[in-house]
Coordinates of C-alpha atoms in Angstrom, one line a residue:
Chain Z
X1401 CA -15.8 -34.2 -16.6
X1402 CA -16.0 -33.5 -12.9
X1403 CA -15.3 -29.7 -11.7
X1404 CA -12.9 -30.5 -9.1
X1405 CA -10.9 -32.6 -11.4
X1406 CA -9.8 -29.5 -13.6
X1407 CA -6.1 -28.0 -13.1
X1408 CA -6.3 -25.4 -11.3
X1409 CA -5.6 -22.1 -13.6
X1410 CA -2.3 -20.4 -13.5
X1411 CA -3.3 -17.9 -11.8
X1412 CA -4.8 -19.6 -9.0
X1413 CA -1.5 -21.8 -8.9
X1414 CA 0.1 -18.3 -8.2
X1415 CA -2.4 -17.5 -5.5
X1416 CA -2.1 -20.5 -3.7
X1417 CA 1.7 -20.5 -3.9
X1418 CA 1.6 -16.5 -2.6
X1419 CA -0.5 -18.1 0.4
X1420 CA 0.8 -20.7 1.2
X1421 CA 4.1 -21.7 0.4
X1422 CA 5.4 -18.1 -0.2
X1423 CA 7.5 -16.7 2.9
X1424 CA 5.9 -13.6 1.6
X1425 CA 2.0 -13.3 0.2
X1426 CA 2.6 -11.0 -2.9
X1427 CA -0.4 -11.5 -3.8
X1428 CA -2.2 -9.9 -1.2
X1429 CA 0.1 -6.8 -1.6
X1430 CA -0.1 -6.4 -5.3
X1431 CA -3.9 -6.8 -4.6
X1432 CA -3.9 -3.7 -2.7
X1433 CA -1.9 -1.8 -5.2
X1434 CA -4.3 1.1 -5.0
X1435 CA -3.7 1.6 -1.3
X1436 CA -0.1 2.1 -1.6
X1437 CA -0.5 4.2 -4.6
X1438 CA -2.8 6.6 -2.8
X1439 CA -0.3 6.0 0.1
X1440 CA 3.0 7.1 -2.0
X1441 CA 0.6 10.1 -3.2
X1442 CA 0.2 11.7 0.7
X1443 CA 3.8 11.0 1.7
X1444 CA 5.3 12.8 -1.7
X1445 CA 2.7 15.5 -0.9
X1446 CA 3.6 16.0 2.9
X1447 CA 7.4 15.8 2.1
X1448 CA 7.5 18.1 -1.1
X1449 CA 5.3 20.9 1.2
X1450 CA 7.4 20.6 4.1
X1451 CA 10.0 20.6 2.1
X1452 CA 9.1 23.8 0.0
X1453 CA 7.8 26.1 2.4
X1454 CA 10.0 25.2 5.2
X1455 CA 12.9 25.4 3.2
X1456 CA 11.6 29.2 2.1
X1457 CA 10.9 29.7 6.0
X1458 CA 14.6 29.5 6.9
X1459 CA 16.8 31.3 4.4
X1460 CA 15.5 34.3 6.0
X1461 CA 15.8 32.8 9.4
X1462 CA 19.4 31.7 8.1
X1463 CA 20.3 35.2 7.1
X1464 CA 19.5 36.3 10.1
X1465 CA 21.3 34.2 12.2
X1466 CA 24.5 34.2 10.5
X1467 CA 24.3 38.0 10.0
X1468 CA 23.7 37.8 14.4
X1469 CA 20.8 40.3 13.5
X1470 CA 20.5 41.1 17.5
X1471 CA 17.4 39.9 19.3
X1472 CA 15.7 37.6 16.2
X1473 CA 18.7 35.9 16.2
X1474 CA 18.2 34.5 19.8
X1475 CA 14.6 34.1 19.3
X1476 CA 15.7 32.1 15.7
X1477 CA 18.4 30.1 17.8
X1478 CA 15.3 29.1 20.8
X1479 CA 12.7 28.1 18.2
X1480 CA 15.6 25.4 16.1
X1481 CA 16.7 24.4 19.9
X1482 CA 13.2 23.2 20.4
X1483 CA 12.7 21.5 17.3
X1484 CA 15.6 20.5 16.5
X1485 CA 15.8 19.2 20.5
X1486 CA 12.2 17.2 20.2
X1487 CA 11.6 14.2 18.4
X1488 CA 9.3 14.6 15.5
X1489 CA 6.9 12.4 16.8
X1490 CA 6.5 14.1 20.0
X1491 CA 5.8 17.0 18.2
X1492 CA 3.0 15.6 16.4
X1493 CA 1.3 14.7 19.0
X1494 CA 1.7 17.9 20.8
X1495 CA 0.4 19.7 18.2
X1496 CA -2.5 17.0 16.9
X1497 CA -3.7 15.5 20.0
X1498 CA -2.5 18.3 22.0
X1499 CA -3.7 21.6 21.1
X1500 CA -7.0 19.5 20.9
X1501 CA -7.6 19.2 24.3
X1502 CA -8.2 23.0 25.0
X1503 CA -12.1 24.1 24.8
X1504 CA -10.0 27.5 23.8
X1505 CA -7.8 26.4 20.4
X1506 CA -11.4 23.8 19.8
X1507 CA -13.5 27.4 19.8
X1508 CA -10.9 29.5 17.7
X1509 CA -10.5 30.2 14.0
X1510 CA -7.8 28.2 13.9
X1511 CA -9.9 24.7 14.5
X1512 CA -11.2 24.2 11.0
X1513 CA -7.3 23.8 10.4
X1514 CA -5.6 21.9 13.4
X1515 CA -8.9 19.4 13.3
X1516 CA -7.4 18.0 9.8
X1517 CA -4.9 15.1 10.5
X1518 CA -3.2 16.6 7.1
X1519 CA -3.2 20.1 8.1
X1520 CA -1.7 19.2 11.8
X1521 CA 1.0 17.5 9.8
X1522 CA 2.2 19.8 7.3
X1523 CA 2.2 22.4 10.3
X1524 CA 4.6 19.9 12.3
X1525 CA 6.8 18.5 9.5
X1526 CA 7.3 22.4 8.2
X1527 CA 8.2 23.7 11.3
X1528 CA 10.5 20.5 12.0
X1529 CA 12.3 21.0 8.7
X1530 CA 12.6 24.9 9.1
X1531 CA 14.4 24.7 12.0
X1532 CA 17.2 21.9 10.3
X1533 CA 17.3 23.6 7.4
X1534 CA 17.9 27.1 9.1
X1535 CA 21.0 25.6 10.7
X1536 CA 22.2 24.1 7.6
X1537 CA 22.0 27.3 5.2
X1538 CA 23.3 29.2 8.3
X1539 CA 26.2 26.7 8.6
X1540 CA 26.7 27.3 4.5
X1541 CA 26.8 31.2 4.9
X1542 CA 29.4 31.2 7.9
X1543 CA 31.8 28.7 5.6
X1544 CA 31.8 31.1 2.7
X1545 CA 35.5 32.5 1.9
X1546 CA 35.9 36.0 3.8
X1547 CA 37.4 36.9 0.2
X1548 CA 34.5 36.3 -2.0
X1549 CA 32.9 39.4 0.4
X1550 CA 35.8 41.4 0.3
X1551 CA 36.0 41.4 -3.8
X1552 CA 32.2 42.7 -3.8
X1553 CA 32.7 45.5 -1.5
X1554 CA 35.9 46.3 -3.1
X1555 CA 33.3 46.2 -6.0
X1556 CA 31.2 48.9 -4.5
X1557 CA 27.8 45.9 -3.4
X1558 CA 25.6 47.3 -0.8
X1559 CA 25.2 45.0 1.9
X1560 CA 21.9 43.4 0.4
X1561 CA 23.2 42.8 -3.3
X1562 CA 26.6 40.7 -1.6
X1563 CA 24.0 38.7 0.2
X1564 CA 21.5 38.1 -2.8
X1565 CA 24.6 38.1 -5.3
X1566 CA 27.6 36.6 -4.0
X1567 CA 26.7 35.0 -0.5
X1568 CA 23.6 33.1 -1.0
X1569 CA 23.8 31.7 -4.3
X1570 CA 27.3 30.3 -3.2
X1571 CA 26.1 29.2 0.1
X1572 CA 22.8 27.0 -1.5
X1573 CA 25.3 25.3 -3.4
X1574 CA 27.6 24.5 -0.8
X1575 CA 24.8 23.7 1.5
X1576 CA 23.7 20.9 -1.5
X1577 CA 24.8 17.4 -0.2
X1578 CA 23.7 18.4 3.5
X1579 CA 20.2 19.6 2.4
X1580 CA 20.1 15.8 0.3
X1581 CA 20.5 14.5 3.5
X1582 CA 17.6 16.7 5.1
X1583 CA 15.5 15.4 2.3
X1584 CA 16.3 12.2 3.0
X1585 CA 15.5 12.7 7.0
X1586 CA 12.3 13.7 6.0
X1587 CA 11.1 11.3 3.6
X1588 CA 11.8 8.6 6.6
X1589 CA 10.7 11.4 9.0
X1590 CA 7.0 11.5 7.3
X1591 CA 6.4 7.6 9.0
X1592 CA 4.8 9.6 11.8
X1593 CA 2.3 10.8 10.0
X1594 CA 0.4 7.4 10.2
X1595 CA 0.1 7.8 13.8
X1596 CA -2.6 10.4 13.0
X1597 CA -4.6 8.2 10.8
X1598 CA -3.1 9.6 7.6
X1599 CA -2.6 6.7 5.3
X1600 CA 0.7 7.7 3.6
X1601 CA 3.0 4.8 2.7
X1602 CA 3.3 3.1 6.1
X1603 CA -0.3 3.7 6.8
X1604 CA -1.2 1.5 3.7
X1605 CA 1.1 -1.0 5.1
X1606 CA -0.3 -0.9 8.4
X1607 CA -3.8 -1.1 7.1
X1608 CA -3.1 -4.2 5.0
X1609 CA -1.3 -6.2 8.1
X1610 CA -3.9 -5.5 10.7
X1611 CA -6.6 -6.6 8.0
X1612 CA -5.0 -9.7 7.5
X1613 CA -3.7 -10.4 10.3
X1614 CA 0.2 -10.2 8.6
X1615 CA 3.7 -9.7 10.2
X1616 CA 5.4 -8.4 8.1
X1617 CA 4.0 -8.2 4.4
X1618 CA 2.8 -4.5 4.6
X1619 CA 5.8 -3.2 6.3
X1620 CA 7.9 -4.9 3.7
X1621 CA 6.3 -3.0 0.9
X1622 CA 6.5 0.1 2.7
X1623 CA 10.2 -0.8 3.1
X1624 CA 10.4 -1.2 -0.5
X1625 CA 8.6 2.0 -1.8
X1626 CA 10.6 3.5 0.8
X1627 CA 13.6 2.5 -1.1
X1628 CA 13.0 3.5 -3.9
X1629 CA 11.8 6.9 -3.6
X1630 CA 15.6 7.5 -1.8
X1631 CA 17.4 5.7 -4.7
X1632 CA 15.4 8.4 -6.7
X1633 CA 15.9 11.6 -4.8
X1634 CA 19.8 10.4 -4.4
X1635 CA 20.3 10.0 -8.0
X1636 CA 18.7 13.3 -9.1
X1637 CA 20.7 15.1 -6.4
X1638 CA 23.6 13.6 -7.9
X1639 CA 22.9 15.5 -11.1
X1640 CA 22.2 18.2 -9.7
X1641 CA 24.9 18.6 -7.4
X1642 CA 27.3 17.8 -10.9
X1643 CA 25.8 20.7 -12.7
X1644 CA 25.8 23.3 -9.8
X1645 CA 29.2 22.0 -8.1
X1646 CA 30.8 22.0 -12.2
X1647 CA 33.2 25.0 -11.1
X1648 CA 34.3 23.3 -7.5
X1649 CA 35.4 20.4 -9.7
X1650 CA 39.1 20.6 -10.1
X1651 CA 39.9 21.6 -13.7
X1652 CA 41.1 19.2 -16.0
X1653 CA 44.5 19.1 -17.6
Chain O
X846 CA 39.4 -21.7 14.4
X847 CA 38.9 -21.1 18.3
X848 CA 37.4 -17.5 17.9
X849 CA 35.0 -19.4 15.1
X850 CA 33.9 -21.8 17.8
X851 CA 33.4 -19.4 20.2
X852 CA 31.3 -17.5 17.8
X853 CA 29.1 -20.7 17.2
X854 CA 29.3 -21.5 20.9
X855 CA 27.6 -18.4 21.7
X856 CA 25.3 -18.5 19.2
X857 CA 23.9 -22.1 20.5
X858 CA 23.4 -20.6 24.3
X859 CA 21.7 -17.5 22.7
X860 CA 19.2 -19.7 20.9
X861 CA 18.3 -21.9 23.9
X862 CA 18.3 -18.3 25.7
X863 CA 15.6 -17.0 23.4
X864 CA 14.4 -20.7 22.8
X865 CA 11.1 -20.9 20.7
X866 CA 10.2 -24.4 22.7
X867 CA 6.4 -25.1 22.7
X868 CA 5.0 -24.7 25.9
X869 CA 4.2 -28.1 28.1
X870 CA 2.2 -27.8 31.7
X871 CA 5.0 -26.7 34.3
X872 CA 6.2 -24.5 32.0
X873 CA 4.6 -20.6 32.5
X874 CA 2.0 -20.0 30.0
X875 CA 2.5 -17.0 28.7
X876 CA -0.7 -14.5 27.8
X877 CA -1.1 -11.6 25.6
X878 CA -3.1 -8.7 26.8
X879 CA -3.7 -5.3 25.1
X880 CA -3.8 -2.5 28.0
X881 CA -5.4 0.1 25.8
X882 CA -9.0 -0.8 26.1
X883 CA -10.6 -0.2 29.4
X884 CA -12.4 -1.5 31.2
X885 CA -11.6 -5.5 29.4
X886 CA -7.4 -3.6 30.3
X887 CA -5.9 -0.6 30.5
X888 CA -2.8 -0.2 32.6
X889 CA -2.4 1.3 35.7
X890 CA 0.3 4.4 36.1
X891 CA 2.6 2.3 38.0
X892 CA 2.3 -0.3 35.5
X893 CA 0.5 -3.2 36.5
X894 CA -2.4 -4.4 34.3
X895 CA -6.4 -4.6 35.1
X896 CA -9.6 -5.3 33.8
X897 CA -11.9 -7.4 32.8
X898 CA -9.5 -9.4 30.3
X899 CA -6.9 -9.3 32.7
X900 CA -9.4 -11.3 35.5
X901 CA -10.7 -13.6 33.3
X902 CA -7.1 -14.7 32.3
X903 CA -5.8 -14.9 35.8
X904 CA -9.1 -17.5 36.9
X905 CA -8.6 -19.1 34.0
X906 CA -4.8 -20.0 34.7
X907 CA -6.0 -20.8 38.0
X908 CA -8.7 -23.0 37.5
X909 CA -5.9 -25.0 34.8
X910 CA -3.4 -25.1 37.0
X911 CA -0.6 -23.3 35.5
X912 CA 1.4 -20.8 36.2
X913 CA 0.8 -17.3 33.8
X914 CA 2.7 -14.3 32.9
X915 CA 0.7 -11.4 31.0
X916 CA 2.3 -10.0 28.3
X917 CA 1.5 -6.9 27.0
X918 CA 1.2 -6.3 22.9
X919 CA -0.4 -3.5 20.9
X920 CA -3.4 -4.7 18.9
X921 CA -2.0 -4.0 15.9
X922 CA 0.4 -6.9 16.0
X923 CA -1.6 -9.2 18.7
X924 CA -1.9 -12.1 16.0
X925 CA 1.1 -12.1 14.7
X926 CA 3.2 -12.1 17.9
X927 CA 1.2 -15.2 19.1
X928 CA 2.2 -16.7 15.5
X929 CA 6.0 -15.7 16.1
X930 CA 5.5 -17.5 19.9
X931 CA 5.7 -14.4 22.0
X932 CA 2.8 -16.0 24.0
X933 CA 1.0 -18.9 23.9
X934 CA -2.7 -17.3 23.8
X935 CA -4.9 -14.3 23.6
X936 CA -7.2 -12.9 26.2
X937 CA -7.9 -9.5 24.5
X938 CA -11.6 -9.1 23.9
X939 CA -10.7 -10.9 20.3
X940 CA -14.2 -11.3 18.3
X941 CA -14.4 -15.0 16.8
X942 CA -14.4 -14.2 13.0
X943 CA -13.9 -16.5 10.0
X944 CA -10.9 -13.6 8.8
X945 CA -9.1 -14.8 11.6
X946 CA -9.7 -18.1 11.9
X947 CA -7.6 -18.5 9.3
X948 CA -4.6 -17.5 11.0
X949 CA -5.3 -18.9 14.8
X950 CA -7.9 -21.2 16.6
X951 CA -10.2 -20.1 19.0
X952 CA -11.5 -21.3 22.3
X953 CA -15.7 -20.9 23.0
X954 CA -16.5 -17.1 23.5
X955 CA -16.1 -15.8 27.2
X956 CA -18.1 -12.6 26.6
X957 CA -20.6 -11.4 23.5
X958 CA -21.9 -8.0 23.4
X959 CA -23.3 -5.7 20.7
X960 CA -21.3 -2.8 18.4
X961 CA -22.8 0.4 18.8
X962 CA -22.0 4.5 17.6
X963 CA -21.3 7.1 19.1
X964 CA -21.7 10.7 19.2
X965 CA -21.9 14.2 20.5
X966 CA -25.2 14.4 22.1
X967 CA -28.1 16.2 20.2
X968 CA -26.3 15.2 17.1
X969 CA -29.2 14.0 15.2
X970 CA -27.3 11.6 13.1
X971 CA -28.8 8.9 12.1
X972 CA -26.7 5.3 11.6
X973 CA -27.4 3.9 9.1
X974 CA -25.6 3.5 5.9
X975 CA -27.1 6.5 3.8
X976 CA -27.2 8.6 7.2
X977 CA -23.6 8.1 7.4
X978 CA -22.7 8.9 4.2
X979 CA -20.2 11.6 3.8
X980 CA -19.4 11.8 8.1
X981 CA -16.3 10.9 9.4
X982 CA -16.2 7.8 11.8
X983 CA -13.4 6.7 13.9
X984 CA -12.3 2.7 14.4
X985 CA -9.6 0.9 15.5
X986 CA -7.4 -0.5 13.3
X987 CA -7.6 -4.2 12.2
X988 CA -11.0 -4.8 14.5
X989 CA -14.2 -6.0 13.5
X990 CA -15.6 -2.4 13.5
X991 CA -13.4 -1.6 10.8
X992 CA -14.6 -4.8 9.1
X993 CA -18.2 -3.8 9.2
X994 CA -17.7 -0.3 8.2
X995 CA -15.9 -1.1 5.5
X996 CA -18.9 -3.6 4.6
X997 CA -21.8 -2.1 5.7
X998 CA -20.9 1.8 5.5
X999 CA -19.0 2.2 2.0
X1000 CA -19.9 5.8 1.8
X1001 CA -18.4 6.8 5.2
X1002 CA -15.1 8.1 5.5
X1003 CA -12.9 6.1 8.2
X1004 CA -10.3 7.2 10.0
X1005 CA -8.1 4.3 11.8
X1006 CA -6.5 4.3 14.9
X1007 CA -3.9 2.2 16.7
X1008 CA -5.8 2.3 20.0
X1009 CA -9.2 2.8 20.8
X1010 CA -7.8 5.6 23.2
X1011 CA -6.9 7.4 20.3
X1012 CA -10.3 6.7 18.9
X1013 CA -12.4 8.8 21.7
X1014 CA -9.9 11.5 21.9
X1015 CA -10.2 12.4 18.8
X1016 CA -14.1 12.0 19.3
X1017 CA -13.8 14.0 22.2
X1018 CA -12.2 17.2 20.0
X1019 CA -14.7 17.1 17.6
X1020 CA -12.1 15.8 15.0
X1021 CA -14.8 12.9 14.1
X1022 CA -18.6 12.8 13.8
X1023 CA -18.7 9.2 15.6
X1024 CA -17.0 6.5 16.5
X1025 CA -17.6 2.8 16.3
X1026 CA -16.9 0.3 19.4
X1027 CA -18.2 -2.6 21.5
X1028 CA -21.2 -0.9 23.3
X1029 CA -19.4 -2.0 27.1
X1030 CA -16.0 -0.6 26.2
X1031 CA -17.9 2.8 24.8
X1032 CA -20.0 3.3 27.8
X1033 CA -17.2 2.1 30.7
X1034 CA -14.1 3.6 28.9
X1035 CA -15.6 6.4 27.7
X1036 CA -19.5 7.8 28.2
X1037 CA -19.0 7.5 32.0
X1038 CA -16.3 9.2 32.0
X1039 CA -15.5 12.8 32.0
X1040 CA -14.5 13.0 28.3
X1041 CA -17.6 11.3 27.0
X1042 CA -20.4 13.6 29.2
X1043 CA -21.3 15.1 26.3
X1044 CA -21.8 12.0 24.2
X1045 CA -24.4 9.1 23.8
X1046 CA -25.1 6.2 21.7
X1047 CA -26.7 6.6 18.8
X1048 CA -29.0 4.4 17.0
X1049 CA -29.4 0.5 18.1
X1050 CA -26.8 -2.3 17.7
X1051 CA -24.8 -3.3 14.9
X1052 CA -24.2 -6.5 13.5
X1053 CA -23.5 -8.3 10.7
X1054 CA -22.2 -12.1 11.5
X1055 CA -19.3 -12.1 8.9
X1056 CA -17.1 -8.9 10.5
X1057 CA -18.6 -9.5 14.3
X1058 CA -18.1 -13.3 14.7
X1059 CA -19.6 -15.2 17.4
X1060 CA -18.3 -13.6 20.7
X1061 CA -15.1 -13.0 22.0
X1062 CA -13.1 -15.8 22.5
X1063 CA -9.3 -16.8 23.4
X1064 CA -7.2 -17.1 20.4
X1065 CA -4.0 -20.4 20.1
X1066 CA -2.0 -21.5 17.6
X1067 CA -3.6 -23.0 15.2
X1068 CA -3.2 -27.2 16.3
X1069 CA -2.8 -26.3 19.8
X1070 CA -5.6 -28.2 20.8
X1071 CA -4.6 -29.6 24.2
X1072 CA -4.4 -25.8 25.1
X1073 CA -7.3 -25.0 23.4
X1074 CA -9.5 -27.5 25.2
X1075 CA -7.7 -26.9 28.9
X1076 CA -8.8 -22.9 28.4
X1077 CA -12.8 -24.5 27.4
X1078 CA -12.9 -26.4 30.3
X1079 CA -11.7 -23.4 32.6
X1080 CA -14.1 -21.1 31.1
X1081 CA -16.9 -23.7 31.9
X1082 CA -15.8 -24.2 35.1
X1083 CA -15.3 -20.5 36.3
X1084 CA -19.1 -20.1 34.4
X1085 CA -20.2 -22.7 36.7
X1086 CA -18.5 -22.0 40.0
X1087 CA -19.4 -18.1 40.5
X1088 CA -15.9 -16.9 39.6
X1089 CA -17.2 -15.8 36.5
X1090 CA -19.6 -13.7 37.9
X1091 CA -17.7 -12.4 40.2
X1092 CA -15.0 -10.7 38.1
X1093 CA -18.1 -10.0 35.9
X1094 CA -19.8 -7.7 38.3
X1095 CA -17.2 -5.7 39.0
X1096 CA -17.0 -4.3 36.2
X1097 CA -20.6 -4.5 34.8
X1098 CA -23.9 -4.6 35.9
X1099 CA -25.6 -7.3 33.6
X1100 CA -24.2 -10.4 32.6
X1101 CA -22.0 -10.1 29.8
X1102 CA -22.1 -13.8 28.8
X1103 CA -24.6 -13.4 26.2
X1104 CA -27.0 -16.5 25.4
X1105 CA -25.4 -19.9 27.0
X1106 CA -23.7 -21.7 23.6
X1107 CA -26.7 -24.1 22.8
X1108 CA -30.0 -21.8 24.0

C-alpha cells in the first residue's frame, strides 16, 4: 500500500481544518497553551499585588482625607489628581522608560528594582490603584449616616475606636460594588503591562500573532481568558457582597 | 420600510466608501512602511517619512509607473494589514523566510545584510549559545531575530519589543545585556548615535538560513503576481540605472545589495 494513499488521521483532519478552512486556527492556540498559562499566571499576580497593597495604601490615605486631616489631606488630594488625571499607560512609561534615562536613578540603589519590567509595573499599577481606591473608600466614609457616629459617642468611643468600630467596617461594605468595579478596571488595566515586555495574557497573545503572522487569533484568546477571569471575580463578589450586605437587605415578612 | 431602505442605502455607499477593490494600474498603489527602524524609516517630527525603505519604494513606483501612497503600520501587524488590503505591498526591510511565505509572496531581495549583537563596550560576552546562557537579550517582536534566538539561543532569556526603538533604549539603561538586530540598522540607528557611544558589536554575524531567509524582499498578496513581477522588474531596473546606488549611498557606505541573485 502506497503512503500517500492512507486517510489522513483524525487528528491531522483537525489540523488541516484549524488551518485552513477554520475562520479561526485553534489549533495553533491550543498549541501554545503553555504561553497563556504562564501569561494568566503574571496578570493574576500583577492584579492581586496591586490590588492588595494598594488597596492597604489608601485606607489610611482615605481616613485622612475624609477626616480633612489639614496639610496630608492636600498632599493626598495632589498625588490621586495625578493619577487618577494620567492614563495608566502613560504612567508606565514614565516610570519604566523614563526614570531610565537619568545616569542618576541608573547609579542609585533603587536600579536593581526599577530595571525589572515587573517591578516597574507593580510600582505603576499600585500607585494607579491607590489613588482610585483612596477616593472610593473616602467617598464610602463621607456617605456614612451622621447617626451611626452620634450613637458611638453617645456610647462614650474615642475618636479612633468609632473609626476602627463603626466607621470603617461600615464604609468597606458600602464601598463593595464600587471597589468590584476597580477590580475589574484593573484586570483590563494590566493590558499595559505588555508594552514593557512582560508576557501577561495579552503579551502571550501578541507573541503568538507576530510569530505567525495572525490577525486576530492571539488577541481573541486573550479576549476570552479575559472573559472569564471577569465572569469569575463578578460572580464571587456577588457572594460576597450577599453575605456582607445580609443586614442592608430589606427584611422579609 | 423607508427608514429600512435608507439604512441599506447607506450601508451600500459606505461599502464602496471603504471598498476592498483589488488594485489595477491607474489606481494608487498603496505601500506599507514601518517608521520605527531608522535608517531603512523612521519618521520625521513633522511627520513625513525617510529612509532607506522609504527611497527605495518611491523609485520603485517611479520606475513602474504608478502613482504611491505610504502607509504607515507597526510591525507587529505589517502582514496581517496587507492580508486585510490596507496596502497592496511591503517595503519594510521584511527578511524572505519560509514562516512567511506561507502567508504572502515575495518579490527578489532589494537588500541582504548580516544579524549581529550588541553590547556595552568591554563587556566580554561572548555570543554564542553557551556564552549567552542565562543573559538577557532584547529583539523585536515577530522578526527573524526572535526566530533565531529562539532557535539557536534556547538558554537565553528574551525580552520582546514592539519597536526596535524600544529595543536600544532599554539596551541603552542597562535593562538588557544585548540586543539582537540587522548589523546596518544597529550601527546607523544606534552605535553612531549618541545613545549607542558606549556600545559595540560583539562577536561576528549570525545566521542560520531557516529564521534569516534570503534577503529582504517586498512582500504581496499571495497570487498577486502581475504586481509581484512589475516590483522585480523595477528593482532590476533601478539596480541597473544608478538609482539604486544612489539612494544606497546616502545612507551607507558599502553596497548593501549583497551577492547579485545567481553569483
Amino acid at each position: 500500500m502506497e503512503p500517500e494513499e492512507r486517510a489522513p488521521s483524525l487528528l491531522e483532519a483537525i489540523k488541516d481544518f484549524s488551518e485552513h478552512s477554520s475562520p479561526v486556527d485553534f489549533v495553533i492556540i491550543a498549541q501554545h497553551w503553555e504561553m497563556f498559562l504562564t501569561g494568566i499566571g503574571y496578570t493574576l499576580l500583577i492584579v492581586a499585588v496591586s490590588l492588595i497593597v494598594g488597596g492597604a495604601l489608601s485606607l489610611p490615605l482615605a481616613v485622612a482625607r475624609a477626616y480633612r486631616t489639614p496639610i496630608v489631606n492636600q498632599i493626598i488630594f495632589g498625588y490621586v489628581y495625578v493619577f487618577r488625571g494620567t492614563p495608566l499607560l502613560v504612567q508606565l512609561y514614565l516610570v519604566y522608560y523614563g526614570l531610565g534615562q537619568f545616569e542618576a536613578v541608573r547609579d542609585s540603589i533603587f536600579w536593581p528594582v526599577l530595571k525589572d519590567p515587573l517591578w516597574c509595573t507593580l510600582l505603576t499599577f499600585v500607585l494607579n490603584t491607590a489613588a482610585y481606591t483612596t477616593e472610593i473608600f473616602r467617598g464610602a466614609i463621607e456617605a456614612i449616616p451622621y447617626g451611626e457616629v452620634e450613637a458611638a459617642k453617645a456610647c462614650g468611643m474615642s475618636s479612633f475606636q468609632r473609626t476602627t468600630r463603626i466607621v470603617l467596617p461600615n464604609a468597606l461594605r458600602r464601598a463593595l460594588p464600587a471597589y468590584s468595579n476597580e477590580i475589574i478596571f484593573m484586570l483590563h488595566g494590566s493590558v499595559v503591562a505588555s508594552t514593557v515586555t512582560i508576557v501577561d495574557i495579552l503579551g502571550a497573545g501578541r507573541i503568538l500573532n507576530s510569530k505567525y503572522y495572525l490577525a486576530y487569533e492571539g488577541f481573541l484568546a486573550a479576549a476570552v481568558l479575559y472573559m472569564l477571569l471577569v465572569l469569575i471575580i463578578t460572580r464571587g463578589f456577588k457572594v460576597w457582597e450577599k453575605h456582607w450586605h445580609a443586614h442592608l437587605r430589606p427584611r422579609e415578612v | 420600510m423607508k427608514r429600512f431602505v435608507t439604512a441599506l442605502a447607506a450601508a451600500a455607499v459606505l461599502a464602496v466608501a471603504t471598498g476592498i477593490a483589488p488594485a489595477s494600474a491607474g489606481e494608487k498603489l498603496r505601500i506599507g512602511v514601518e517608521g520605527a527602524y531608522p535608517p531603512f524609516s523612521w519618521k520625521e517630527a513633522d511627520g513625513t517619512l525617510m529612509g532607506f525603505d522609504i527611497d527605495i519604494a518611491m523609485a520603485l513606483c517611479d520606475k513602474m509607473g504608478r502613482e504611491c501612497e505610504l502607509v504607515e503600520q507597526d510591525w507587529d501587524g505589517i502582514i496581517p494589514a496587507l492580508m486585510a488590503k490596507k496596502y497592496d505591498a511591503i517595503v519594510a526591510s521584511m527578511s524572505i523566510t519560509e514562516e512567511r511565505k506561507k502567508r504572502v509572496d515575495f518579490t527578489n531581495k532589494y537588500y541582504h545584510e548580516p544579524a549581529k549583537f550588541v553590547a556595552a563596550k568591554g563587556s566580554g560576552l561572548d555570543a554564542s549559545p553557551d556564552g549567552m546562557a542565562g543573559k538577557s537579550v532584547g529583539v523585536q517582536r515577530g522578526t527573524i531575530h526572535q526566530c533565531y534566538m529562539e532557535k539557536v539561543f534556547p538558554d537565553t532569556e528574551l525580552r520582546l519589543y514592539g519597536t526596535q526603538e524600544e529595543v536600544f533604549l532599554d539596551l541603552a539603561s542597562g535593562r538588557i545585556d544585548a540586543q539582537i538586530a540587522s548589523s546596518l540598522q544597529a550601527e546607523e540607528g544606534f552605535l553612531n548615535t549618541d545613545a549607542g557611544k558606549d556600545f559595540e558589536f560583539v562577536g561576528g554575524d549570525q545566521f542560520l538560513l531557516e529564521c534569516h531567509g534570503e534577503g529582504a524582499g517586498i512582500a504581496v498578496r499571495k497570487g498577486e503576481d502581475e504586481l509581484r513581477e512589475s516590483f522585480n522588474a523595477a528593482i532590476k531596473e533601478i539596480r541597473d540605472d544608478g538609482t539604486y546606488k544612489a539612494i544606497n549611498d546616502k545612507y551607507f557606505e558599502t553596497d548593501i545589495y549583497g551577492a547579485e541573485p545567481g553569483a
